[in-house]
Amino acid sequence: MATSLSYLAPVYNTPSPSAVVAAVPTSAVGSSSATSAIATASATMSMNTASPSVAGAATSATASAAPMMAVSTVKSFPFLYHINILILVLFAIFFVAMLPRVISARLAPRARFTGFFLLSGGGSANTPPARRPAENLQHDEDDTQTLHNNNPFEDGQSMMMPRDVSPVVFGTPGGLGGTGPMRVRSLLSLHPLLGAIANYSVLPGWPLRKLAVFIIYFGIYLYAGLYRNNPFASPYRAAVLAVSQIPLVVACVMKNNFIQYLTGVAYEKLNYIHRFAGRLIVLAINVHALQWFFTWNRTPGKITSEYQTDLVRWGTVGLVAVDLLFVGSLPAVRAKSYSLFLATHVLGFFWFVVAMYIHYPQTLPYFVTAFVFYGYDHIARAARTRVTTAYITPQPALNGGSTHVALPGLTTGWRAGQHVRMRVVNPSLPTGVALPLAVLASRIRAHPFSAASAPNANGLELIIKKVGGSTRSLYSLAGGEEAALNEKKAGMGMLADPEAAFDARRVKVVVEGPYSGPAARFEAYSGLVLVAGGSGITYTLSLLQDLLAVHAQGGAATRVVELVWSITDPGSLVALLPTLREILQPRAAPAASLQLRIRVHYTRAPRTPPPPADLLPAGLALLPGRPSYGRIIEDACDAVRDSVQGSPRGLAVTHCGPGELGSQIHGAVGNLSWSRWKEAGGVEVHAESFGW
Ligand SMILES: Cc1cc2nc3c(=O)[nH]c(=O)nc-3n(C[C@H](O)[C@H](O)[C@H](O)COP(=O)(O)OP(=O)(O)OC[C@H]3O[C@@H](n4cnc5c(N)ncnc54)[C@H](O)[C@@H]3O)c2cc1C
């Protein structure tokens, strides 16, 4: 091994003698011209380790003898080191721009020192959570006719036609406190057009701001790869460039993420950088390898002789690893089998690192940096993992079938808007040495779910929609199919007590987190519009509950809150009505007044009659058809202007739901008039997506 590597020159962009031999025209092999070409190239190698200018001169001298080997005239390692410094400087500028927001959000009373570890806070995992009282949405017999006419898609003349409602008001106009934490404006809230341009969707999933990051990064990458370097003649730079980007690629995907600590940008929102930077690494490694094969192929028997060296063998092992990693991460593979994706990703990465290190040990500092991130993440993940008891209940009507998960043993430690990763480890949790292995296996296969509750004495709640493999199994484990059948029978009057099958089942789960969360504290804003689509209600509920808790203590500047939830069928509302009723309950808060309204829109003809409007709590409207986000946001701006004395502190709009929801919200905010925008103190959009 040592012998085979010893013929490498001290700098990576220097061609090996074997490559130089390969570059010499076959006809010249053995002739005096070939000998002189090799001698000239060898001179280049030794000079290339000196100053770039000397190396440059030597290169041009070599070019006439070996035209294929127009080697790079700068040393790759120092050059790429400076390229990485440039990337760090750009990051530092972003960090400085975000710092005031990060500090103000982190120092807000309910955010201080929280959001790292799930804690029991005195909660007991052995005490099943209290069941929320069942809803009685039936009118007396006399009203039955009205109830059945209450379908606006069929009967626009119904006496019980759904109608919009007035908000409920908590607190009193001259009540306590009400300043909230400091609000640091986002740059995009300075003008409606800025946000609209930044979030303009160029391609599905690619708003302009993401594309800009990609273009800047790709520009730097091309510059780094091509500056005074011919990639077709000198493939070294491509390989070193690829390896030099590994720390960035790893840093962007860690759940315990330094970039997030410094800028407030959640790890799942950095995933697109991980993906495109990762793909550029794969491309560069393949360019590097192909160029060598192409060069060797010009000399008969050269490929075979090159494969006698460890250098080339290990290089090929690394190439196979990186290509395996790439194929395993294709969207089709990821969607078909997440486990296969994960296995090829982790295995491919380790395999690649080992092979690259043996292939070229000077790359070690990059791998060490990547492993510092990786190691820290895994230690922190272990520290943030809990094994606890969960009580699972099926909710067949909610979003086409969901499971409610209550974790009474975890009552605090997360911030509203954060998510956890969870996996059931039932039925029999092993003991002894097998336990950590079982926990690790479950943790690897855990899925992310947003907290559906703010920290409270009853514990963490999750609402999990059945989508694919694991969420369907969870639903079945909770008794979802029987519950759905019971609900149907009850609807047909064949079952007296449909609630009977809904008793919570007890399971052991591994929960890891909490992670991410919004970069802003919403109690700092004068107004808040929370938009949820389908299962996105979970994220929204925790934000709302948290805001109301802060408000009750006089710690919120917020005066106007509008929640808009789009669902396909009103059955979803029925399932969540006890929670919403609890939220809307009148409460005697000593704080300054806050008005809250919840509008639930259903977008398809209901399968069962929607609940009558007069049986819904005050402040809650069930409305047919799609919401007009433009009008809702305009009205919220006006309400902020009217309810705040002095200068309003802006309106925050959060959204969580299907991809197109984000474009609709950004479009609506972008269309606001400048005067309305100013009167509300600016409008900011905060997005949460249930994807990567
Ligand atoms: C930050 C975040 C918060 C979320 N919050 C909620 C919530 O509150 N309620 C809710 O119902 N849904 C939520 N989701 C979506 C939820 O995570 C998915 O619906 C769930 O992972 C699907 O798993 P499955 O096995 O049923 O489906 P599958 O069909 O097996 O997987 C669906 C997709 O999920 C991906 N996936 C599979 N396994 C994993 C894994 N271990 N880690 C990450 N991705 C994986 C795969 O790419 C696959 O394409 C959230 C997602 C994210 C990213």
mmCIF file with all atom_site columns, C-alpha atoms in Angstrom, residues 540-624:
data_model
loop_
_atom_site.group_PDB
_atom_site.id
_atom_site.type_symbol
_atom_site.label_atom_id
_atom_site.label_alt_id
_atom_site.label_comp_id
_atom_site.label_asym_id
_atom_site.label_entity_id
_atom_site.label_seq_id
_atom_site.pdbx_PDB_ins_code
_atom_site.Cartn_x
_atom_site.Cartn_y
_atom_site.Cartn_z
_atom_site.occupancy
_atom_site.B_iso_or_equiv
_atom_site.pdbx_formal_charge
_atom_site.auth_seq_id
_atom_site.auth_comp_id
_atom_site.auth_asym_id
_atom_site.auth_atom_id
_atom_site.pdbx_PDB_model_num
ATOM 1  C CA . THR A 1 540 ? -51.333 24.463 14.460 1.00 0.00 ? 540 THR A CA 1
ATOM 2  C CA . LEU A 1 541 ? -53.094 23.219 17.599 1.00 0.00 ? 541 LEU A CA 1
ATOM 3  C CA . SER A 1 542 ? -49.913 23.229 19.656 1.00 0.00 ? 542 SER A CA 1
ATOM 4  C CA . LEU A 1 543 ? -49.099 26.791 18.551 1.00 0.00 ? 543 LEU A CA 1
ATOM 5  C CA . LEU A 1 544 ? -52.598 27.963 19.430 1.00 0.00 ? 544 LEU A CA 1
ATOM 6  C CA . GLN A 1 545 ? -52.643 26.276 22.837 1.00 0.00 ? 545 GLN A CA 1
ATOM 7  C CA . ASP A 1 546 ? -49.238 27.703 23.648 1.00 0.00 ? 546 ASP A CA 1
ATOM 8  C CA . LEU A 1 547 ? -50.227 31.208 22.624 1.00 0.00 ? 547 LEU A CA 1
ATOM 9  C CA . LEU A 1 548 ? -53.372 31.080 24.763 1.00 0.00 ? 548 LEU A CA 1
ATOM 10 C CA . ALA A 1 549 ? -51.332 29.867 27.751 1.00 0.00 ? 549 ALA A CA 1
ATOM 11 C CA . VAL A 1 550 ? -48.868 32.761 27.337 1.00 0.00 ? 550 VAL A CA 1
ATOM 12 C CA . HIS A 1 551 ? -51.743 35.184 26.896 1.00 0.00 ? 551 HIS A CA 1
ATOM 13 C CA . ALA A 1 552 ? -53.419 33.966 30.068 1.00 0.00 ? 552 ALA A CA 1
ATOM 14 C CA . GLN A 1 553 ? -50.267 34.955 31.952 1.00 0.00 ? 553 GLN A CA 1
ATOM 15 C CA . GLY A 1 554 ? -50.235 38.412 30.372 1.00 0.00 ? 554 GLY A CA 1
ATOM 16 C CA . GLY A 1 555 ? -47.183 37.622 28.224 1.00 0.00 ? 555 GLY A CA 1
ATOM 17 C CA . ALA A 1 556 ? -48.587 38.062 24.712 1.00 0.00 ? 556 ALA A CA 1
ATOM 18 C CA . ALA A 1 557 ? -48.775 41.125 22.497 1.00 0.00 ? 557 ALA A CA 1
ATOM 19 C CA . THR A 1 558 ? -51.269 39.242 20.318 1.00 0.00 ? 558 THR A CA 1
ATOM 20 C CA . ARG A 1 559 ? -54.781 40.678 19.955 1.00 0.00 ? 559 ARG A CA 1
ATOM 21 C CA . VAL A 1 560 ? -56.170 38.826 16.946 1.00 0.00 ? 560 VAL A CA 1
ATOM 22 C CA . VAL A 1 561 ? -55.995 35.100 16.213 1.00 0.00 ? 561 VAL A CA 1
ATOM 23 C CA . GLU A 1 562 ? -57.672 33.398 13.259 1.00 0.00 ? 562 GLU A CA 1
ATOM 24 C CA . LEU A 1 563 ? -57.397 29.660 12.740 1.00 0.00 ? 563 LEU A CA 1
ATOM 25 C CA . VAL A 1 564 ? -58.411 28.311 9.324  1.00 0.00 ? 564 VAL A CA 1
ATOM 26 C CA . TRP A 1 565 ? -58.544 24.548 8.868  1.00 0.00 ? 565 TRP A CA 1
ATOM 27 C CA . SER A 1 566 ? -59.334 22.961 5.502  1.00 0.00 ? 566 SER A CA 1
ATOM 28 C CA . ILE A 1 567 ? -60.663 19.431 5.588  1.00 0.00 ? 567 ILE A CA 1
ATOM 29 C CA . THR A 1 568 ? -62.314 17.268 3.001  1.00 0.00 ? 568 THR A CA 1
ATOM 30 C CA . ASP A 1 569 ? -65.164 15.989 5.173  1.00 0.00 ? 569 ASP A CA 1
ATOM 31 C CA . PRO A 1 570 ? -66.828 17.587 8.231  1.00 0.00 ? 570 PRO A CA 1
ATOM 32 C CA . GLY A 1 571 ? -66.332 14.265 10.035 1.00 0.00 ? 571 GLY A CA 1
ATOM 33 C CA . SER A 1 572 ? -62.794 15.485 10.785 1.00 0.00 ? 572 SER A CA 1
ATOM 34 C CA . LEU A 1 573 ? -64.206 18.383 12.742 1.00 0.00 ? 573 LEU A CA 1
ATOM 35 C CA . VAL A 1 574 ? -66.495 16.116 14.742 1.00 0.00 ? 574 VAL A CA 1
ATOM 36 C CA . ALA A 1 575 ? -63.460 14.076 15.813 1.00 0.00 ? 575 ALA A CA 1
ATOM 37 C CA . LEU A 1 576 ? -61.563 17.135 16.976 1.00 0.00 ? 576 LEU A CA 1
ATOM 38 C CA . LEU A 1 577 ? -64.512 19.069 18.350 1.00 0.00 ? 577 LEU A CA 1
ATOM 39 C CA . PRO A 1 578 ? -63.868 18.245 22.031 1.00 0.00 ? 578 PRO A CA 1
ATOM 40 C CA . THR A 1 579 ? -60.359 19.722 21.736 1.00 0.00 ? 579 THR A CA 1
ATOM 41 C CA . LEU A 1 580 ? -61.568 22.820 19.893 1.00 0.00 ? 580 LEU A CA 1
ATOM 42 C CA . ARG A 1 581 ? -64.407 23.284 22.386 1.00 0.00 ? 581 ARG A CA 1
ATOM 43 C CA . GLU A 1 582 ? -61.868 23.185 25.208 1.00 0.00 ? 582 GLU A CA 1
ATOM 44 C CA . ILE A 1 583 ? -59.754 25.814 23.445 1.00 0.00 ? 583 ILE A CA 1
ATOM 45 C CA . LEU A 1 584 ? -62.729 28.115 22.856 1.00 0.00 ? 584 LEU A CA 1
ATOM 46 C CA . GLN A 1 585 ? -64.058 27.811 26.398 1.00 0.00 ? 585 GLN A CA 1
ATOM 47 C CA . PRO A 1 586 ? -64.569 31.247 27.922 1.00 0.00 ? 586 PRO A CA 1
ATOM 48 C CA . ARG A 1 587 ? -61.831 31.875 30.447 1.00 0.00 ? 587 ARG A CA 1
ATOM 49 C CA . ALA A 1 588 ? -61.264 34.648 32.895 1.00 0.00 ? 588 ALA A CA 1
ATOM 50 C CA . ALA A 1 589 ? -57.839 35.836 31.831 1.00 0.00 ? 589 ALA A CA 1
ATOM 51 C CA . PRO A 1 590 ? -56.464 38.874 33.630 1.00 0.00 ? 590 PRO A CA 1
ATOM 52 C CA . ALA A 1 591 ? -54.662 39.711 30.396 1.00 0.00 ? 591 ALA A CA 1
ATOM 53 C CA . ALA A 1 592 ? -55.415 42.286 27.721 1.00 0.00 ? 592 ALA A CA 1
ATOM 54 C CA . SER A 1 593 ? -58.118 41.164 25.310 1.00 0.00 ? 593 SER A CA 1
ATOM 55 C CA . LEU A 1 594 ? -57.474 38.691 22.510 1.00 0.00 ? 594 LEU A CA 1
ATOM 56 C CA . GLN A 1 595 ? -60.047 37.715 19.895 1.00 0.00 ? 595 GLN A CA 1
ATOM 57 C CA . LEU A 1 596 ? -60.047 34.182 18.553 1.00 0.00 ? 596 LEU A CA 1
ATOM 58 C CA . ARG A 1 597 ? -62.026 32.639 15.725 1.00 0.00 ? 597 ARG A CA 1
ATOM 59 C CA . ILE A 1 598 ? -61.769 29.174 14.213 1.00 0.00 ? 598 ILE A CA 1
ATOM 60 C CA . ARG A 1 599 ? -63.074 28.603 10.699 1.00 0.00 ? 599 ARG A CA 1
ATOM 61 C CA . VAL A 1 600 ? -63.261 25.045 9.443  1.00 0.00 ? 600 VAL A CA 1
ATOM 62 C CA . HIS A 1 601 ? -63.819 24.659 5.698  1.00 0.00 ? 601 HIS A CA 1
ATOM 63 C CA . TYR A 1 602 ? -64.900 21.379 4.172  1.00 0.00 ? 602 TYR A CA 1
ATOM 64 C CA . THR A 1 603 ? -64.235 20.963 0.505  1.00 0.00 ? 603 THR A CA 1
ATOM 65 C CA . ARG A 1 604 ? -66.230 17.887 -0.542 1.00 0.00 ? 604 ARG A CA 1
ATOM 66 C CA . ALA A 1 605 ? -69.858 16.902 -0.268 1.00 0.00 ? 605 ALA A CA 1
ATOM 67 C CA . PRO A 1 606 ? -70.140 15.394 3.225  1.00 0.00 ? 606 PRO A CA 1
ATOM 68 C CA . ARG A 1 607 ? -70.807 11.685 3.596  1.00 0.00 ? 607 ARG A CA 1
ATOM 69 C CA . THR A 1 608 ? -72.644 12.289 6.861  1.00 0.00 ? 608 THR A CA 1
ATOM 70 C CA . PRO A 1 609 ? -74.634 15.414 7.763  1.00 0.00 ? 609 PRO A CA 1
ATOM 71 C CA . PRO A 1 610 ? -72.364 18.129 9.141  1.00 0.00 ? 610 PRO A CA 1
ATOM 72 C CA . PRO A 1 611 ? -72.949 19.110 12.773 1.00 0.00 ? 611 PRO A CA 1
ATOM 73 C CA . PRO A 1 612 ? -75.598 21.826 13.078 1.00 0.00 ? 612 PRO A CA 1
ATOM 74 C CA . ALA A 1 613 ? -74.149 25.304 13.404 1.00 0.00 ? 613 ALA A CA 1
ATOM 75 C CA . ASP A 1 614 ? -76.031 26.045 16.618 1.00 0.00 ? 614 ASP A CA 1
ATOM 76 C CA . LEU A 1 615 ? -74.402 23.103 18.397 1.00 0.00 ? 615 LEU A CA 1
ATOM 77 C CA . LEU A 1 616 ? -70.907 24.335 17.698 1.00 0.00 ? 616 LEU A CA 1
ATOM 78 C CA . PRO A 1 617 ? -69.115 26.393 20.344 1.00 0.00 ? 617 PRO A CA 1
ATOM 79 C CA . ALA A 1 618 ? -69.053 30.174 20.054 1.00 0.00 ? 618 ALA A CA 1
ATOM 80 C CA . GLY A 1 619 ? -66.182 31.324 17.856 1.00 0.00 ? 619 GLY A CA 1
ATOM 81 C CA . LEU A 1 620 ? -66.219 28.214 15.631 1.00 0.00 ? 620 LEU A CA 1
ATOM 82 C CA . ALA A 1 621 ? -67.681 28.214 12.122 1.00 0.00 ? 621 ALA A CA 1
ATOM 83 C CA . LEU A 1 622 ? -68.059 25.217 9.827  1.00 0.00 ? 622 LEU A CA 1
ATOM 84 C CA . LEU A 1 623 ? -68.188 26.480 6.257  1.00 0.00 ? 623 LEU A CA 1
ATOM 85 C CA . PRO A 1 624 ? -68.516 24.755 2.892  1.00 0.00 ? 624 PRO A CA 1
#
